């Protein structure tokens, strides 16, 4: 049975690096921050070049993350992952970051898994004037949260994140996603662990290749099913880092 963990203590080294979905920031991982504390790093997005592919952007951002890890946690092993688009980027930067393993939460590992609905949403979004994106995203946060089955606290968090969205980054990401052909720099020998909600309405749950499927999970399972996601991360980190994770109730 997997532990239902509210907080964790690691008896050894290791860093968990998580990347948020496109347009989101570190606030998306508040439940994981409460659980993993200083063991968790959520790096800020770097500014993309207009013509960056996902792979090109990932390598550049990964080099920034590696430099930060060398300063803050030199020599420590890394479990690298992300939610949605963040998980896709994580796969392409894993080599330059030096990750021992990857985690994709509610994301894709190949372009075949990107749904037509997601691509349509990107096209519609690109037609909205950039000056209106901030208000539009904040207005859409409430129905998005309702569709995802989020509670009041998480809905408030999502609205706050929507108010901080970098419009330029979001604009670039939509185009990069449309041209994405899959990870270009993924080390074939690196283990990749996947978790997905069966009822994900943004990125449909793949039929194969997912380690853990949450039957009633939707898209933002790191918020709606934080205990299960935290336990999954702890289990994979424990295996990779060969250390003991102990659940501690709040």
PDB file of C-alpha atoms in Angstrom:
ATOM      1  CA  UNK A   1       0.000   0.000   0.000  1.00  0.00           C
ATOM      2  CA  UNK A   2       1.327   3.432  -0.889  1.00  0.00           C
ATOM      3  CA  UNK A   3       1.585   5.833   2.059  1.00  0.00           C
ATOM      4  CA  UNK A   4      -0.791   8.800   2.262  1.00  0.00           C
ATOM      5  CA  UNK A   5       1.725  11.450   3.221  1.00  0.00           C
ATOM      6  CA  UNK A   6       1.059  14.977   4.457  1.00  0.00           C
ATOM      7  CA  UNK A   7       4.717  15.793   5.104  1.00  0.00           C
ATOM      8  CA  UNK A   8       8.024  14.008   4.639  1.00  0.00           C
ATOM      9  CA  UNK A   9      11.448  13.722   6.132  1.00  0.00           C
ATOM     10  CA  UNK A  10      14.315  12.400   4.030  1.00  0.00           C
ATOM     11  CA  UNK A  11      17.118  10.574   5.747  1.00  0.00           C
ATOM     12  CA  UNK A  12      19.696  11.420   3.109  1.00  0.00           C
ATOM     13  CA  UNK A  13      20.395  13.591   0.065  1.00  0.00           C
ATOM     14  CA  UNK A  14      18.272  14.348  -2.946  1.00  0.00           C
ATOM     15  CA  UNK A  15      16.410  17.153  -4.656  1.00  0.00           C
ATOM     16  CA  UNK A  16      12.993  17.034  -6.301  1.00  0.00           C
ATOM     17  CA  UNK A  17      12.694  19.607  -9.090  1.00  0.00           C
ATOM     18  CA  UNK A  18       9.181  20.215 -10.420  1.00  0.00           C
ATOM     19  CA  UNK A  19       8.129  22.422 -13.344  1.00  0.00           C
ATOM     20  CA  UNK A  20       4.601  23.883 -13.416  1.00  0.00           C
ATOM     21  CA  UNK A  21       2.231  23.772 -16.346  1.00  0.00           C
ATOM     22  CA  UNK A  22       2.394  26.459 -19.002  1.00  0.00           C
ATOM     23  CA  UNK A  23       1.501  29.858 -17.565  1.00  0.00           C
ATOM     24  CA  UNK A  24       1.565  28.642 -13.961  1.00  0.00           C
ATOM     25  CA  UNK A  25       4.260  29.292 -11.368  1.00  0.00           C
ATOM     26  CA  UNK A  26       5.596  27.899  -8.100  1.00  0.00           C
ATOM     27  CA  UNK A  27       2.230  28.505  -6.429  1.00  0.00           C
ATOM     28  CA  UNK A  28       0.871  25.470  -8.270  1.00  0.00           C
ATOM     29  CA  UNK A  29       3.027  23.235  -6.085  1.00  0.00           C
ATOM     30  CA  UNK A  30       1.943  24.604  -2.716  1.00  0.00           C
ATOM     31  CA  UNK A  31       0.753  21.133  -1.568  1.00  0.00           C
ATOM     32  CA  UNK A  32       4.119  19.655  -2.564  1.00  0.00           C
ATOM     33  CA  UNK A  33       6.044  22.464  -0.877  1.00  0.00           C
ATOM     34  CA  UNK A  34       4.224  21.706   2.367  1.00  0.00           C
ATOM     35  CA  UNK A  35       5.177  18.049   2.032  1.00  0.00           C
ATOM     36  CA  UNK A  36       8.778  18.225   0.845  1.00  0.00           C
ATOM     37  CA  UNK A  37       9.983  21.568   2.183  1.00  0.00           C
ATOM     38  CA  UNK A  38      13.551  22.368   1.188  1.00  0.00           C
ATOM     39  CA  UNK A  39      13.847  19.119  -0.754  1.00  0.00           C
ATOM     40  CA  UNK A  40      11.591  20.637  -3.404  1.00  0.00           C
ATOM     41  CA  UNK A  41      12.789  23.172  -5.985  1.00  0.00           C
ATOM     42  CA  UNK A  42      10.377  24.920  -8.363  1.00  0.00           C
ATOM     43  CA  UNK A  43      12.522  27.073 -10.666  1.00  0.00           C
ATOM     44  CA  UNK A  44      11.138  30.211 -12.287  1.00  0.00           C
ATOM     45  CA  UNK A  45      10.546  30.143 -16.028  1.00  0.00           C
ATOM     46  CA  UNK A  46      13.205  31.830 -18.145  1.00  0.00           C
ATOM     47  CA  UNK A  47      12.241  34.145 -20.989  1.00  0.00           C
ATOM     48  CA  UNK A  48      11.871  32.240 -24.267  1.00  0.00           C
ATOM     49  CA  UNK A  49      13.242  33.353 -27.600  1.00  0.00           C
ATOM     50  CA  UNK A  50      10.461  33.771 -30.145  1.00  0.00           C
ATOM     51  CA  UNK A  51      11.683  30.885 -32.304  1.00  0.00           C
ATOM     52  CA  UNK A  52      12.574  28.452 -29.508  1.00  0.00           C
ATOM     53  CA  UNK A  53      11.340  24.910 -29.926  1.00  0.00           C
ATOM     54  CA  UNK A  54      10.393  23.029 -26.775  1.00  0.00           C
ATOM     55  CA  UNK A  55      13.722  21.172 -26.932  1.00  0.00           C
ATOM     56  CA  UNK A  56      15.790  24.351 -27.406  1.00  0.00           C
ATOM     57  CA  UNK A  57      14.012  26.115 -24.584  1.00  0.00           C
ATOM     58  CA  UNK A  58      14.366  23.084 -22.329  1.00  0.00           C
ATOM     59  CA  UNK A  59      18.144  22.916 -22.801  1.00  0.00           C
ATOM     60  CA  UNK A  60      18.574  26.599 -22.027  1.00  0.00           C
ATOM     61  CA  UNK A  61      16.321  26.504 -18.976  1.00  0.00           C
ATOM     62  CA  UNK A  62      17.920  23.257 -17.858  1.00  0.00           C
ATOM     63  CA  UNK A  63      21.376  24.854 -17.861  1.00  0.00           C
ATOM     64  CA  UNK A  64      20.042  27.608 -15.564  1.00  0.00           C
ATOM     65  CA  UNK A  65      18.548  25.004 -13.227  1.00  0.00           C
ATOM     66  CA  UNK A  66      21.789  22.987 -13.193  1.00  0.00           C
ATOM     67  CA  UNK A  67      23.729  26.105 -12.216  1.00  0.00           C
ATOM     68  CA  UNK A  68      21.330  26.756  -9.362  1.00  0.00           C
ATOM     69  CA  UNK A  69      21.565  23.144  -8.193  1.00  0.00           C
ATOM     70  CA  UNK A  70      25.368  23.362  -8.206  1.00  0.00           C
ATOM     71  CA  UNK A  71      25.121  26.379  -5.932  1.00  0.00           C
ATOM     72  CA  UNK A  72      22.402  25.150  -3.565  1.00  0.00           C
ATOM     73  CA  UNK A  73      22.733  21.353  -3.606  1.00  0.00           C
ATOM     74  CA  UNK A  74      26.084  20.368  -5.110  1.00  0.00           C
ATOM     75  CA  UNK A  75      26.430  16.645  -5.722  1.00  0.00           C
ATOM     76  CA  UNK A  76      22.889  15.778  -4.690  1.00  0.00           C
ATOM     77  CA  UNK A  77      20.852  13.434  -6.914  1.00  0.00           C
ATOM     78  CA  UNK A  78      17.846  14.905  -8.710  1.00  0.00           C
ATOM     79  CA  UNK A  79      14.353  13.666  -9.500  1.00  0.00           C
ATOM     80  CA  UNK A  80      13.053  15.991 -12.223  1.00  0.00           C
ATOM     81  CA  UNK A  81       9.470  16.290 -13.339  1.00  0.00           C
ATOM     82  CA  UNK A  82       6.495  18.483 -13.904  1.00  0.00           C
ATOM     83  CA  UNK A  83       2.789  18.897 -14.404  1.00  0.00           C
ATOM     84  CA  UNK A  84       1.265  19.002 -17.900  1.00  0.00           C
ATOM     85  CA  UNK A  85       3.516  21.092 -20.213  1.00  0.00           C
ATOM     86  CA  UNK A  86       6.103  21.280 -17.424  1.00  0.00           C
ATOM     87  CA  UNK A  87       6.497  17.515 -17.494  1.00  0.00           C
ATOM     88  CA  UNK A  88       7.051  17.592 -21.241  1.00  0.00           C
ATOM     89  CA  UNK A  89       9.802  20.177 -20.929  1.00  0.00           C
ATOM     90  CA  UNK A  90      11.363  18.239 -18.041  1.00  0.00           C
ATOM     91  CA  UNK A  91      11.996  15.229 -20.276  1.00  0.00           C
ATOM     92  CA  UNK A  92      14.038  17.316 -22.714  1.00  0.00           C
ATOM     93  CA  UNK A  93      16.165  18.976 -20.041  1.00  0.00           C
ATOM     94  CA  UNK A  94      16.817  15.888 -17.920  1.00  0.00           C
ATOM     95  CA  UNK A  95      20.262  15.286 -19.429  1.00  0.00           C
ATOM     96  CA  UNK A  96      21.633  18.779 -18.894  1.00  0.00           C
ATOM     97  CA  UNK A  97      20.159  18.873 -15.383  1.00  0.00           C
ATOM     98  CA  UNK A  98      21.708  15.490 -14.628  1.00  0.00           C
ATOM     99  CA  UNK A  99      18.477  13.940 -13.335  1.00  0.00           C
ATOM    100  CA  UNK A 100      18.434  10.340 -12.153  1.00  0.00           C
ATOM    101  CA  UNK A 101      14.785   9.986 -13.092  1.00  0.00           C
ATOM    102  CA  UNK A 102      11.829  11.853 -14.549  1.00  0.00           C
ATOM    103  CA  UNK A 103       8.221  12.281 -13.474  1.00  0.00           C
ATOM    104  CA  UNK A 104       5.356  13.329 -15.753  1.00  0.00           C
ATOM    105  CA  UNK A 105       2.122  14.240 -13.945  1.00  0.00           C
ATOM    106  CA  UNK A 106      -0.868  14.707 -16.222  1.00  0.00           C
ATOM    107  CA  UNK A 107       1.366  15.326 -19.231  1.00  0.00           C
ATOM    108  CA  UNK A 108       2.455  13.811 -22.534  1.00  0.00           C
ATOM    109  CA  UNK A 109       5.548  11.914 -23.606  1.00  0.00           C
ATOM    110  CA  UNK A 110       4.744  11.960 -27.329  1.00  0.00           C
ATOM    111  CA  UNK A 111       2.810  14.269 -29.699  1.00  0.00           C
ATOM    112  CA  UNK A 112       0.277  11.487 -30.270  1.00  0.00           C
ATOM    113  CA  UNK A 113      -0.968  12.070 -26.720  1.00  0.00           C
ATOM    114  CA  UNK A 114      -1.719  15.784 -27.248  1.00  0.00           C
ATOM    115  CA  UNK A 115      -5.477  15.946 -27.712  1.00  0.00           C
ATOM    116  CA  UNK A 116      -7.292  17.786 -30.478  1.00  0.00           C
ATOM    117  CA  UNK A 117      -9.159  19.664 -27.742  1.00  0.00           C
ATOM    118  CA  UNK A 118      -5.904  21.010 -26.337  1.00  0.00           C
ATOM    119  CA  UNK A 119      -4.718  22.094 -29.763  1.00  0.00           C
ATOM    120  CA  UNK A 120      -8.047  23.809 -30.464  1.00  0.00           C
ATOM    121  CA  UNK A 121      -7.811  25.675 -27.157  1.00  0.00           C
ATOM    122  CA  UNK A 122      -4.335  26.871 -28.113  1.00  0.00           C
ATOM    123  CA  UNK A 123      -5.597  28.151 -31.479  1.00  0.00           C
ATOM    124  CA  UNK A 124      -8.546  29.944 -29.885  1.00  0.00           C
ATOM    125  CA  UNK A 125      -6.248  31.462 -27.282  1.00  0.00           C
ATOM    126  CA  UNK A 126      -3.898  32.767 -29.963  1.00  0.00           C
ATOM    127  CA  UNK A 127      -6.823  34.680 -31.505  1.00  0.00           C
ATOM    128  CA  UNK A 128      -7.461  36.624 -28.294  1.00  0.00           C
ATOM    129  CA  UNK A 129      -5.596  39.971 -28.180  1.00  0.00           C
ATOM    130  CA  UNK A 130      -2.630  39.703 -25.824  1.00  0.00           C
ATOM    131  CA  UNK A 131      -3.786  42.824 -23.982  1.00  0.00           C
ATOM    132  CA  UNK A 132      -6.913  40.921 -22.930  1.00  0.00           C
ATOM    133  CA  UNK A 133      -5.220  37.705 -21.829  1.00  0.00           C
ATOM    134  CA  UNK A 134      -4.728  38.657 -18.202  1.00  0.00           C
ATOM    135  CA  UNK A 135      -8.406  39.363 -17.532  1.00  0.00           C
ATOM    136  CA  UNK A 136      -9.501  36.445 -19.709  1.00  0.00           C
ATOM    137  CA  UNK A 137      -7.349  33.924 -17.856  1.00  0.00           C
ATOM    138  CA  UNK A 138      -8.486  35.147 -14.471  1.00  0.00           C
ATOM    139  CA  UNK A 139     -12.123  34.881 -15.607  1.00  0.00           C
ATOM    140  CA  UNK A 140     -11.531  31.339 -16.914  1.00  0.00           C
ATOM    141  CA  UNK A 141      -9.836  30.176 -13.707  1.00  0.00           C
ATOM    142  CA  UNK A 142     -13.162  29.676 -11.924  1.00  0.00           C
ATOM    143  CA  UNK A 143     -14.841  27.431 -14.552  1.00  0.00           C
ATOM    144  CA  UNK A 144     -11.516  25.579 -15.028  1.00  0.00           C
ATOM    145  CA  UNK A 145     -11.401  24.880 -11.286  1.00  0.00           C
ATOM    146  CA  UNK A 146     -15.021  23.697 -11.315  1.00  0.00           C
ATOM    147  CA  UNK A 147     -14.380  21.355 -14.242  1.00  0.00           C
ATOM    148  CA  UNK A 148     -11.357  20.006 -12.388  1.00  0.00           C
ATOM    149  CA  UNK A 149     -13.317  19.429  -9.189  1.00  0.00           C
ATOM    150  CA  UNK A 150     -11.159  21.726  -7.071  1.00  0.00           C
ATOM    151  CA  UNK A 151     -12.203  22.985  -3.654  1.00  0.00           C
ATOM    152  CA  UNK A 152     -12.482  26.601  -2.572  1.00  0.00           C
ATOM    153  CA  UNK A 153      -8.867  26.950  -1.416  1.00  0.00           C
ATOM    154  CA  UNK A 154      -7.435  25.499  -4.610  1.00  0.00           C
ATOM    155  CA  UNK A 155      -9.829  27.585  -6.713  1.00  0.00           C
ATOM    156  CA  UNK A 156      -8.566  30.713  -4.971  1.00  0.00           C
ATOM    157  CA  UNK A 157      -4.983  29.585  -5.578  1.00  0.00           C
ATOM    158  CA  UNK A 158      -5.704  29.011  -9.273  1.00  0.00           C
ATOM    159  CA  UNK A 159      -7.201  32.486  -9.631  1.00  0.00           C
ATOM    160  CA  UNK A 160      -4.123  33.996  -7.976  1.00  0.00           C
ATOM    161  CA  UNK A 161      -1.833  32.111 -10.360  1.00  0.00           C
ATOM    162  CA  UNK A 162      -3.934  33.254 -13.345  1.00  0.00           C
ATOM    163  CA  UNK A 163      -3.407  36.844 -12.248  1.00  0.00           C
ATOM    164  CA  UNK A 164       0.371  36.384 -12.420  1.00  0.00           C
ATOM    165  CA  UNK A 165       0.581  34.702 -15.831  1.00  0.00           C
ATOM    166  CA  UNK A 166       3.377  35.845 -18.135  1.00  0.00           C
ATOM    167  CA  UNK A 167       1.467  36.502 -21.352  1.00  0.00           C
ATOM    168  CA  UNK A 168       4.586  36.397 -23.523  1.00  0.00           C
ATOM    169  CA  UNK A 169       5.558  32.995 -22.135  1.00  0.00           C
ATOM    170  CA  UNK A 170       2.040  31.676 -22.666  1.00  0.00           C
ATOM    171  CA  UNK A 171       2.010  32.930 -26.243  1.00  0.00           C
ATOM    172  CA  UNK A 172       5.337  31.240 -27.017  1.00  0.00           C
ATOM    173  CA  UNK A 173       4.287  27.997 -25.355  1.00  0.00           C
ATOM    174  CA  UNK A 174       1.133  27.662 -27.423  1.00  0.00           C
ATOM    175  CA  UNK A 175       3.109  27.837 -30.669  1.00  0.00           C
ATOM    176  CA  UNK A 176       5.865  25.566 -29.366  1.00  0.00           C
ATOM    177  CA  UNK A 177       3.312  22.961 -28.334  1.00  0.00           C
ATOM    178  CA  UNK A 178       1.736  22.963 -31.794  1.00  0.00           C
ATOM    179  CA  UNK A 179       5.147  22.197 -33.335  1.00  0.00           C
ATOM    180  CA  UNK A 180       6.266  19.710 -30.663  1.00  0.00           C
ATOM    181  CA  UNK A 181       7.509  16.407 -32.071  1.00  0.00           C
ATOM    182  CA  UNK A 182       8.355  14.765 -28.748  1.00  0.00           C
ATOM    183  CA  UNK A 183      11.445  14.766 -26.507  1.00  0.00           C
ATOM    184  CA  UNK A 184      14.642  15.192 -28.527  1.00  0.00           C
ATOM    185  CA  UNK A 185      17.210  14.783 -25.760  1.00  0.00           C
ATOM    186  CA  UNK A 186      15.713  12.132 -23.496  1.00  0.00           C
ATOM    187  CA  UNK A 187      18.246   9.608 -22.230  1.00  0.00           C
ATOM    188  CA  UNK A 188      16.843   6.212 -23.156  1.00  0.00           C
ATOM    189  CA  UNK A 189      18.303   4.748 -19.971  1.00  0.00           C
ATOM    190  CA  UNK A 190      16.646   7.212 -17.591  1.00  0.00           C
ATOM    191  CA  UNK A 191      13.499   5.893 -15.878  1.00  0.00           C
ATOM    192  CA  UNK A 192      10.389   7.987 -16.459  1.00  0.00           C
ATOM    193  CA  UNK A 193       7.458   7.607 -14.067  1.00  0.00           C
ATOM    194  CA  UNK A 194       3.953   8.711 -14.990  1.00  0.00           C
ATOM    195  CA  UNK A 195       0.800   9.558 -13.039  1.00  0.00           C
ATOM    196  CA  UNK A 196      -2.464  10.643 -14.645  1.00  0.00           C
ATOM    197  CA  UNK A 197      -6.106  11.257 -13.827  1.00  0.00           C
ATOM    198  CA  UNK A 198      -8.508   8.907 -15.583  1.00  0.00           C
ATOM    199  CA  UNK A 199     -10.938  11.786 -16.123  1.00  0.00           C
ATOM    200  CA  UNK A 200      -8.372  14.335 -17.302  1.00  0.00           C
ATOM    201  CA  UNK A 201     -10.321  16.601 -19.653  1.00  0.00           C
ATOM    202  CA  UNK A 202      -7.285  18.582 -20.859  1.00  0.00           C
ATOM    203  CA  UNK A 203      -4.856  15.775 -21.698  1.00  0.00           C
ATOM    204  CA  UNK A 204      -6.755  12.470 -21.942  1.00  0.00           C
ATOM    205  CA  UNK A 205      -5.267   9.640 -19.935  1.00  0.00           C
ATOM    206  CA  UNK A 206      -3.187   7.410 -22.247  1.00  0.00           C
ATOM    207  CA  UNK A 207      -4.231   3.795 -22.507  1.00  0.00           C
ATOM    208  CA  UNK A 208      -0.712   2.512 -21.894  1.00  0.00           C
ATOM    209  CA  UNK A 209       2.509   3.552 -20.220  1.00  0.00           C
ATOM    210  CA  UNK A 210       1.118   5.221 -17.089  1.00  0.00           C
ATOM    211  CA  UNK A 211       2.365   3.877 -13.750  1.00  0.00           C
ATOM    212  CA  UNK A 212      -0.494   5.167 -11.600  1.00  0.00           C
ATOM    213  CA  UNK A 213      -3.964   6.160 -12.824  1.00  0.00           C
ATOM    214  CA  UNK A 214      -6.258   7.953 -10.373  1.00  0.00           C
ATOM    215  CA  UNK A 215      -9.812   6.817 -11.272  1.00  0.00           C
ATOM    216  CA  UNK A 216     -11.504  10.078 -10.266  1.00  0.00           C
ATOM    217  CA  UNK A 217      -8.559  12.348 -11.030  1.00  0.00           C
ATOM    218  CA  UNK A 218      -8.825  15.124 -13.605  1.00  0.00           C
ATOM    219  CA  UNK A 219      -6.068  17.474 -14.805  1.00  0.00           C
ATOM    220  CA  UNK A 220      -4.526  19.191 -11.767  1.00  0.00           C
ATOM    221  CA  UNK A 221      -4.176  16.076  -9.635  1.00  0.00           C
ATOM    222  CA  UNK A 222      -1.263  17.569  -7.697  1.00  0.00           C
ATOM    223  CA  UNK A 223      -3.906  19.868  -6.155  1.00  0.00           C
ATOM    224  CA  UNK A 224      -7.004  17.675  -6.060  1.00  0.00           C
ATOM    225  CA  UNK A 225      -5.157  14.490  -5.025  1.00  0.00           C
ATOM    226  CA  UNK A 226      -2.153  15.922  -3.251  1.00  0.00           C
ATOM    227  CA  UNK A 227      -1.660  13.013  -0.857  1.00  0.00           C
ATOM    228  CA  UNK A 228      -1.543  10.462  -3.672  1.00  0.00           C
ATOM    229  CA  UNK A 229       0.780  12.632  -5.777  1.00  0.00           C
ATOM    230  CA  UNK A 230       3.072  13.345  -2.830  1.00  0.00           C
ATOM    231  CA  UNK A 231       3.235   9.659  -1.979  1.00  0.00           C
ATOM    232  CA  UNK A 232       4.061   8.843  -5.616  1.00  0.00           C
ATOM    233  CA  UNK A 233       6.887  11.407  -5.657  1.00  0.00           C
ATOM    234  CA  UNK A 234       8.204  10.156  -2.329  1.00  0.00           C
ATOM    235  CA  UNK A 235       8.171   6.549  -3.507  1.00  0.00           C
ATOM    236  CA  UNK A 236      10.111   7.336  -6.678  1.00  0.00           C
ATOM    237  CA  UNK A 237      12.565   9.617  -4.910  1.00  0.00           C
ATOM    238  CA  UNK A 238      13.147   6.995  -2.246  1.00  0.00           C
ATOM    239  CA  UNK A 239      13.904   4.366  -4.876  1.00  0.00           C
ATOM    240  CA  UNK A 240      16.209   6.652  -6.876  1.00  0.00           C
ATOM    241  CA  UNK A 241      18.012   8.169  -3.925  1.00  0.00           C
ATOM    242  CA  UNK A 242      18.140   4.934  -1.900  1.00  0.00           C
ATOM    243  CA  UNK A 243      16.989   6.738   1.220  1.00  0.00           C
ATOM    244  CA  UNK A 244      14.116   6.294   3.598  1.00  0.00           C
ATOM    245  CA  UNK A 245      11.026   8.497   3.406  1.00  0.00           C
ATOM    246  CA  UNK A 246       8.975   8.678   6.584  1.00  0.00           C
ATOM    247  CA  UNK A 247       5.404   9.983   6.668  1.00  0.00           C
ATOM    248  CA  UNK A 248       4.712  12.512   9.400  1.00  0.00           C
ATOM    249  CA  UNK A 249       1.150  13.648  10.063  1.00  0.00           C
ATOM    250  CA  UNK A 250       0.461  17.377  10.393  1.00  0.00           C
TER     251      UNK A 250
END
